[in-house]
Coordinates of C-alpha atoms in Angstrom, one line a residue:
M378 CA 49.0 75.8 85.0
R379 CA 47.8 79.3 86.1
L380 CA 47.8 78.2 89.7
L381 CA 51.3 76.8 89.4
S382 CA 52.5 80.1 87.9
I383 CA 50.9 82.0 90.8
I384 CA 52.6 79.7 93.3
L385 CA 55.9 80.2 91.6
V386 CA 55.6 84.0 91.6
V387 CA 54.7 83.9 95.4
L388 CA 57.6 81.6 96.1
L389 CA 60.0 83.9 94.2
S390 CA 58.7 86.9 96.0
V391 CA 59.1 85.2 99.4
S392 CA 62.6 84.2 98.4
A393 CA 63.5 87.8 97.4
V394 CA 62.2 89.1 100.7
Q395 CA 64.2 86.6 102.6
A396 CA 67.3 87.5 100.6
Q397 CA 66.7 91.1 101.5
D398 CA 66.2 90.2 105.2
N399 CA 69.5 88.2 105.2
R400 CA 71.6 91.2 104.1
R401 CA 74.0 92.5 106.7
K402 CA 72.8 95.8 108.2
V403 CA 75.3 98.7 108.4
I404 CA 75.4 102.4 109.3
I405 CA 78.3 104.4 107.9
D406 CA 79.4 107.2 110.2
D407 CA 81.9 109.5 108.4
E408 CA 82.8 113.0 107.3
G409 CA 82.1 112.9 103.6
F410 CA 81.6 110.4 100.7
A411 CA 84.3 108.4 99.0
L412 CA 85.3 104.9 97.8
M413 CA 84.5 103.3 101.2
H414 CA 80.9 104.4 100.9
L415 CA 80.7 103.0 97.3
M416 CA 82.1 99.7 98.4
L417 CA 79.4 99.2 101.0
L418 CA 76.6 100.6 98.8
Q419 CA 77.6 98.3 95.9
A420 CA 78.0 95.1 98.0
P421 CA 74.9 92.9 97.2
D422 CA 74.8 91.4 100.6
V423 CA 74.8 94.7 102.5
D424 CA 71.9 96.8 103.6
V425 CA 73.1 100.4 104.3
L426 CA 70.5 101.7 106.8
G427 CA 71.9 105.2 106.6
I428 CA 74.9 107.5 106.6
T429 CA 75.5 109.7 109.6
T430 CA 77.9 112.7 109.2
V431 CA 80.3 114.3 111.6
S432 CA 82.9 117.1 111.4
G433 CA 86.4 115.9 110.8
N434 CA 88.2 116.4 107.5
V435 CA 85.4 118.9 106.7
W436 CA 82.6 120.5 108.8
A437 CA 79.4 118.4 109.3
N438 CA 77.3 120.5 106.9
R439 CA 79.8 120.0 104.1
A440 CA 80.1 116.3 104.9
T441 CA 76.3 116.0 104.7
A442 CA 76.2 117.7 101.3
M443 CA 79.0 115.4 100.0
A444 CA 77.1 112.3 101.2
L445 CA 73.8 113.5 99.6
R446 CA 75.5 114.3 96.3
G447 CA 77.5 111.0 96.4
L448 CA 74.3 109.0 96.8
E449 CA 72.6 110.9 93.9
I450 CA 75.5 110.0 91.7
A451 CA 75.5 106.4 92.9
G452 CA 71.7 106.2 92.3
R453 CA 71.1 105.4 96.0
T454 CA 68.9 108.2 97.2
D455 CA 66.9 105.6 99.1
V456 CA 69.7 105.7 101.8
P457 CA 69.0 108.5 104.4
V458 CA 71.7 111.0 105.3
V459 CA 71.5 112.2 108.9
Q460 CA 73.7 115.1 110.0
G461 CA 75.6 114.8 113.3
A462 CA 77.9 116.7 115.5
T463 CA 79.4 119.9 114.2
Y464 CA 81.9 120.3 117.1
P465 CA 84.0 117.8 119.1
L466 CA 83.0 117.3 122.7
L467 CA 85.7 119.5 124.1
N468 CA 88.4 120.1 121.5
S469 CA 88.3 123.2 119.3
E470 CA 90.2 125.1 116.7
K471 CA 91.5 127.6 119.2
L472 CA 92.6 124.9 121.6
T473 CA 94.4 123.2 118.7
D474 CA 96.2 126.4 117.9
R475 CA 97.2 126.7 121.5
W476 CA 98.4 123.1 121.6
E477 CA 100.5 123.7 118.5
A478 CA 102.2 126.7 120.1
L479 CA 103.2 124.5 123.0
Y480 CA 103.9 121.1 121.4
G481 CA 104.6 121.6 117.7
K482 CA 102.7 121.5 114.4
L483 CA 100.2 118.9 113.4
T484 CA 100.5 117.5 109.9
W485 CA 96.7 117.5 109.2
K486 CA 93.9 119.4 111.0
G487 CA 90.9 118.6 108.9
A488 CA 88.2 121.3 109.0
W489 CA 90.7 123.6 110.8
M490 CA 93.4 123.2 108.1
K491 CA 94.6 126.4 106.4
Q492 CA 97.9 125.3 104.9
W493 CA 100.5 122.5 104.9
V494 CA 103.5 123.0 107.2
E495 CA 105.8 122.1 104.4
P496 CA 105.5 121.6 100.6
T497 CA 103.4 118.5 99.6
Q498 CA 102.1 117.0 96.4
Q499 CA 98.6 116.9 97.8
S500 CA 96.4 119.9 97.1
T501 CA 95.6 122.3 100.0
P502 CA 91.9 122.1 100.7
P503 CA 90.0 125.5 100.9
Y504 CA 89.2 126.7 104.4
F505 CA 85.6 127.2 105.5
G506 CA 83.7 128.0 108.7
P507 CA 81.2 125.6 110.2
D508 CA 78.2 127.6 108.9
D509 CA 79.6 128.8 105.5
P510 CA 77.4 127.9 102.5
V511 CA 78.3 124.7 100.7
H512 CA 78.9 124.5 97.0
L513 CA 80.5 121.3 95.7
P514 CA 82.7 120.9 92.6
E515 CA 80.7 117.9 91.5
G516 CA 77.4 119.8 91.8
D517 CA 75.2 120.5 94.8
P518 CA 72.7 117.9 95.9
T519 CA 68.9 118.3 95.3
T520 CA 68.0 115.9 98.0
K521 CA 67.8 116.8 101.7
P522 CA 69.1 115.2 104.8
A523 CA 66.8 113.5 107.2
D524 CA 65.1 115.6 109.8
E525 CA 66.8 113.9 112.7
I526 CA 70.0 114.1 114.8
A527 CA 72.7 111.5 114.0
A528 CA 73.0 110.3 117.6
N529 CA 69.2 109.8 117.8
F530 CA 69.2 107.9 114.5
L531 CA 72.0 105.6 115.6
I532 CA 70.1 104.8 118.8
R533 CA 66.8 104.3 117.0
M534 CA 68.3 101.9 114.5
V535 CA 70.1 99.6 117.1
R536 CA 66.9 99.5 119.0
R537 CA 64.9 98.6 115.9
Y538 CA 67.4 95.9 115.0
P539 CA 69.0 94.7 118.3
G540 CA 72.1 92.7 117.7
E541 CA 72.0 93.2 113.9
V542 CA 73.5 96.6 113.1
T543 CA 77.2 97.1 112.4
I544 CA 78.5 100.6 112.7
I545 CA 81.5 101.4 110.4
A546 CA 83.0 104.7 111.5
C547 CA 85.8 106.4 109.5
G548 CA 85.9 109.8 111.1
P549 CA 85.9 111.2 114.6
L550 CA 83.7 109.3 117.0
T551 CA 81.7 112.2 118.3
N552 CA 78.3 110.9 117.2
L553 CA 78.9 107.5 118.8
A554 CA 80.0 109.0 122.0
L555 CA 76.9 111.2 122.1
A556 CA 74.7 108.2 121.4
Q557 CA 76.3 106.2 124.2
R558 CA 75.8 109.1 126.7
L559 CA 72.2 109.5 125.7
D560 CA 71.5 105.8 125.8
P561 CA 73.8 103.6 127.9
A562 CA 72.4 100.5 126.1
F563 CA 73.5 101.8 122.7
A564 CA 76.8 100.0 122.3
A565 CA 75.5 96.7 123.6
L566 CA 72.6 96.8 121.2
A567 CA 74.8 97.1 118.2
R568 CA 76.2 94.0 116.5
E569 CA 79.7 95.4 116.3
L570 CA 81.8 98.5 115.8
V571 CA 84.4 98.8 113.0
Y572 CA 86.4 102.0 112.9
M573 CA 89.4 103.5 111.2
G574 CA 91.5 105.4 113.7
G575 CA 94.4 105.3 116.0
S576 CA 98.0 104.4 115.3
L577 CA 100.4 102.0 116.9
N578 CA 103.8 102.1 115.1
P579 CA 103.3 102.5 111.3
R580 CA 106.2 102.1 109.0
Q581 CA 106.5 103.4 105.5
T582 CA 106.7 100.5 103.0
L583 CA 105.9 102.0 99.6
D584 CA 108.8 103.4 97.7
N585 CA 107.3 106.7 96.5
V586 CA 107.3 110.3 97.6
S587 CA 103.5 110.7 97.8
A588 CA 103.0 108.0 100.4
E589 CA 106.1 109.1 102.3
Q590 CA 104.7 112.5 102.8
F591 CA 101.8 111.1 104.8
A592 CA 104.1 108.6 106.7
R593 CA 106.2 111.5 107.9
E594 CA 103.4 112.4 110.3
F595 CA 104.2 109.2 112.3
V596 CA 108.0 109.3 112.3
N597 CA 108.2 111.2 115.6
T598 CA 104.6 110.7 116.8
P599 CA 103.7 107.1 116.0
R600 CA 100.6 107.0 118.3
R601 CA 98.9 110.1 116.9
E602 CA 96.2 109.8 114.2
F603 CA 93.8 112.5 113.0
N604 CA 90.4 111.0 113.6
M605 CA 91.0 110.3 117.2
R606 CA 93.1 113.5 117.7
F607 CA 90.2 115.6 116.5
D608 CA 87.9 114.4 119.4
P609 CA 90.0 112.5 121.9
E610 CA 87.2 112.6 124.6
A611 CA 84.7 111.0 122.2
A612 CA 87.3 108.3 121.2
S613 CA 87.9 107.5 124.9
I614 CA 84.1 107.2 125.7
V615 CA 83.6 104.9 122.7
S616 CA 86.6 102.8 123.6
R617 CA 85.2 102.1 127.1
S618 CA 81.6 101.4 125.9
P619 CA 80.3 97.8 126.1
W620 CA 80.4 96.8 122.4
R621 CA 79.9 93.1 121.6
K622 CA 82.8 93.3 119.2
I623 CA 85.3 96.0 118.2
T624 CA 87.5 95.9 115.1
I625 CA 90.1 98.7 114.8
V626 CA 91.9 99.6 111.6
P627 CA 94.8 101.9 112.7
V628 CA 97.1 103.7 110.4
D629 CA 99.6 100.8 110.4
P630 CA 98.1 98.7 107.6
S631 CA 97.4 101.7 105.3
T632 CA 101.1 102.3 104.7
D633 CA 101.1 99.3 102.3
T634 CA 98.3 100.9 100.3
Q635 CA 97.8 103.8 97.9
R636 CA 94.9 105.2 95.9
T637 CA 96.9 105.3 92.7
R638 CA 95.7 106.5 89.3
A639 CA 96.0 103.0 88.0
L640 CA 93.6 101.7 90.7
L641 CA 91.1 104.5 90.1
D642 CA 91.2 103.7 86.4
R643 CA 90.5 100.0 87.1
M644 CA 87.6 100.9 89.3
A645 CA 86.2 103.4 86.8
K646 CA 86.4 100.9 84.0
A647 CA 84.3 98.4 86.1
A648 CA 81.7 101.0 87.2
P649 CA 78.6 102.3 85.4
P650 CA 79.1 105.6 83.5
T651 CA 78.0 108.0 86.2
L652 CA 80.2 106.4 88.9
A653 CA 83.1 106.0 86.4
T654 CA 83.2 109.8 86.0
Y655 CA 83.0 110.4 89.7
I656 CA 85.7 107.9 90.5
G657 CA 87.9 109.2 87.7
A658 CA 87.8 112.7 89.1
M659 CA 89.2 111.6 92.5
E660 CA 92.7 112.8 93.5
P661 CA 95.2 110.0 93.7
G662 CA 98.1 109.7 96.1
F663 CA 96.3 108.9 99.4
P664 CA 96.5 105.7 101.4
L665 CA 93.4 103.5 101.5
W666 CA 92.6 104.3 105.1
D667 CA 88.7 104.0 105.1
E668 CA 88.7 101.4 102.3
I669 CA 90.5 99.0 104.6
A670 CA 87.8 99.3 107.2
A671 CA 85.1 98.5 104.7
G672 CA 87.2 95.8 103.1
V673 CA 88.1 93.8 106.3
W674 CA 84.4 93.9 107.3
L675 CA 83.3 92.7 103.9
D676 CA 86.1 90.1 103.6
P677 CA 87.8 89.3 106.9
G678 CA 90.1 86.9 105.0
M679 CA 92.2 89.8 103.8
I680 CA 93.5 90.3 107.3
S681 CA 97.0 88.8 107.4
R682 CA 97.9 89.8 110.9
R683 CA 95.7 90.9 113.8
E684 CA 96.2 91.4 117.5
M685 CA 93.8 91.5 120.5
L686 CA 94.5 94.7 122.6
F687 CA 92.7 96.8 125.1
I688 CA 92.5 100.4 123.7
D689 CA 91.9 103.9 125.0
Y690 CA 92.9 107.4 124.0
N691 CA 94.8 110.1 125.9
T692 CA 92.5 112.9 127.0
Q693 CA 95.1 114.9 129.0
F694 CA 95.8 118.2 127.4
G695 CA 99.5 117.7 127.0
P696 CA 101.9 116.5 124.3
G697 CA 100.2 113.2 124.0
Y698 CA 96.7 114.5 123.7
G699 CA 94.6 112.2 121.5
D700 CA 97.3 109.5 121.3
M701 CA 96.3 105.8 121.1
L702 CA 96.9 103.9 124.3
S703 CA 97.1 100.1 124.2
W704 CA 97.6 97.2 126.5
H705 CA 97.6 93.4 126.6
R706 CA 94.9 92.1 129.0
D707 CA 97.1 91.7 132.2
Y708 CA 98.6 95.2 131.9
R709 CA 95.4 97.3 131.3
P710 CA 94.3 99.9 133.9
D711 CA 90.9 98.1 133.9
L712 CA 88.9 101.4 133.8
G713 CA 86.4 100.1 131.3
E714 CA 88.7 99.5 128.3
Q715 CA 87.2 97.0 125.9
P716 CA 89.1 94.3 124.0
A717 CA 89.5 95.0 120.3
E718 CA 90.7 93.2 117.3
V719 CA 93.4 95.5 115.9
V720 CA 94.3 94.9 112.2
R721 CA 98.0 95.1 111.8
T722 CA 98.5 94.0 108.1
I723 CA 96.3 93.1 105.2
D724 CA 96.6 91.5 101.8
T725 CA 96.7 94.7 99.7
K726 CA 96.1 93.0 96.3
R727 CA 93.0 91.3 97.7
L728 CA 91.6 94.6 98.9
E729 CA 92.2 96.2 95.5
A730 CA 90.6 93.3 93.7
L731 CA 87.5 93.6 96.0
M732 CA 87.3 97.3 95.3
V733 CA 87.3 96.8 91.6
R734 CA 84.9 93.9 91.7
L735 CA 82.4 95.8 93.8
M736 CA 82.3 98.7 91.4
G737 CA 80.9 96.3 88.8
E738 CA 78.2 94.8 91.0
R739 CA 75.6 97.5 90.2
R740 CA 76.1 97.1 86.5
K741 CA 75.4 93.3 86.9
A742 CA 72.3 94.1 88.9
D743 CA 71.1 96.4 86.2

């Protein structure tokens, strides 16, 4: 009987190890910490190898602090945070000021944002410099980032797990471009790239002022989107790198979505107490940009319309700087553009249901 018990324990241990090994490996490359990160961290079949940070909505040092603190709140300090690029490859705050003087005002400038051009319901974020001390409203992290550069970490992980690592990028693509330039085999060694960025021809579909305020950015400039506009040169490098598979979530499907107070309350109710407080404090009124990227990777069945296109980004310093460029196969310039599955529409209710369900996964595991 004792021998049988020992054998059973061994078999269960082997089964647990196999289950761990079968989890899908992912690296999150982003400029902060939000619901998208929680979705991937909570998913039981996902192994988050690390979070790499980059400047975009905020500077990289602030994004790193936000990720560290978010992981502490989520009880996932086992996940390393690796700080990445502070500056875009070529673009800069001064260049953006010069561009605006020539071609008009940008709706959102991320870390360079000082005020909205016109009144909006969304709060105006405080302005910081790239080296300013970081103090977060939710408390400063006690954990520290990994002693490594994000581009090197990305290369190291795809070389450790060739063909297994998905990279989900929801900010500017600077880290990925640097990794590709450092190691030309980088993109081909990854399993796939999923990123939120670019814009084709979004149309406002929700009948409320809050969402409309964000859609106004695309009325006259439908091909411009912040992540790619912040570092167009990086976006172009990544678009022409030899990935095995690329999935792009442009702005277009996000106009059907919104981070409403009701959705946040549903998620908070499903989450454990520490996460519930964190989720409940989030500001409502934003589309679910990054959450779509995580959602379509976790559940591709929520994609209701997709299109295969060849994608690049405009790197000429003119009125279309950073705009998304797209072609069907026979019309592409053939300068290295890669085919990408572009998500056009999704099942919004299915995404929201997934978000709520995932918030309860950790409680079940406990």
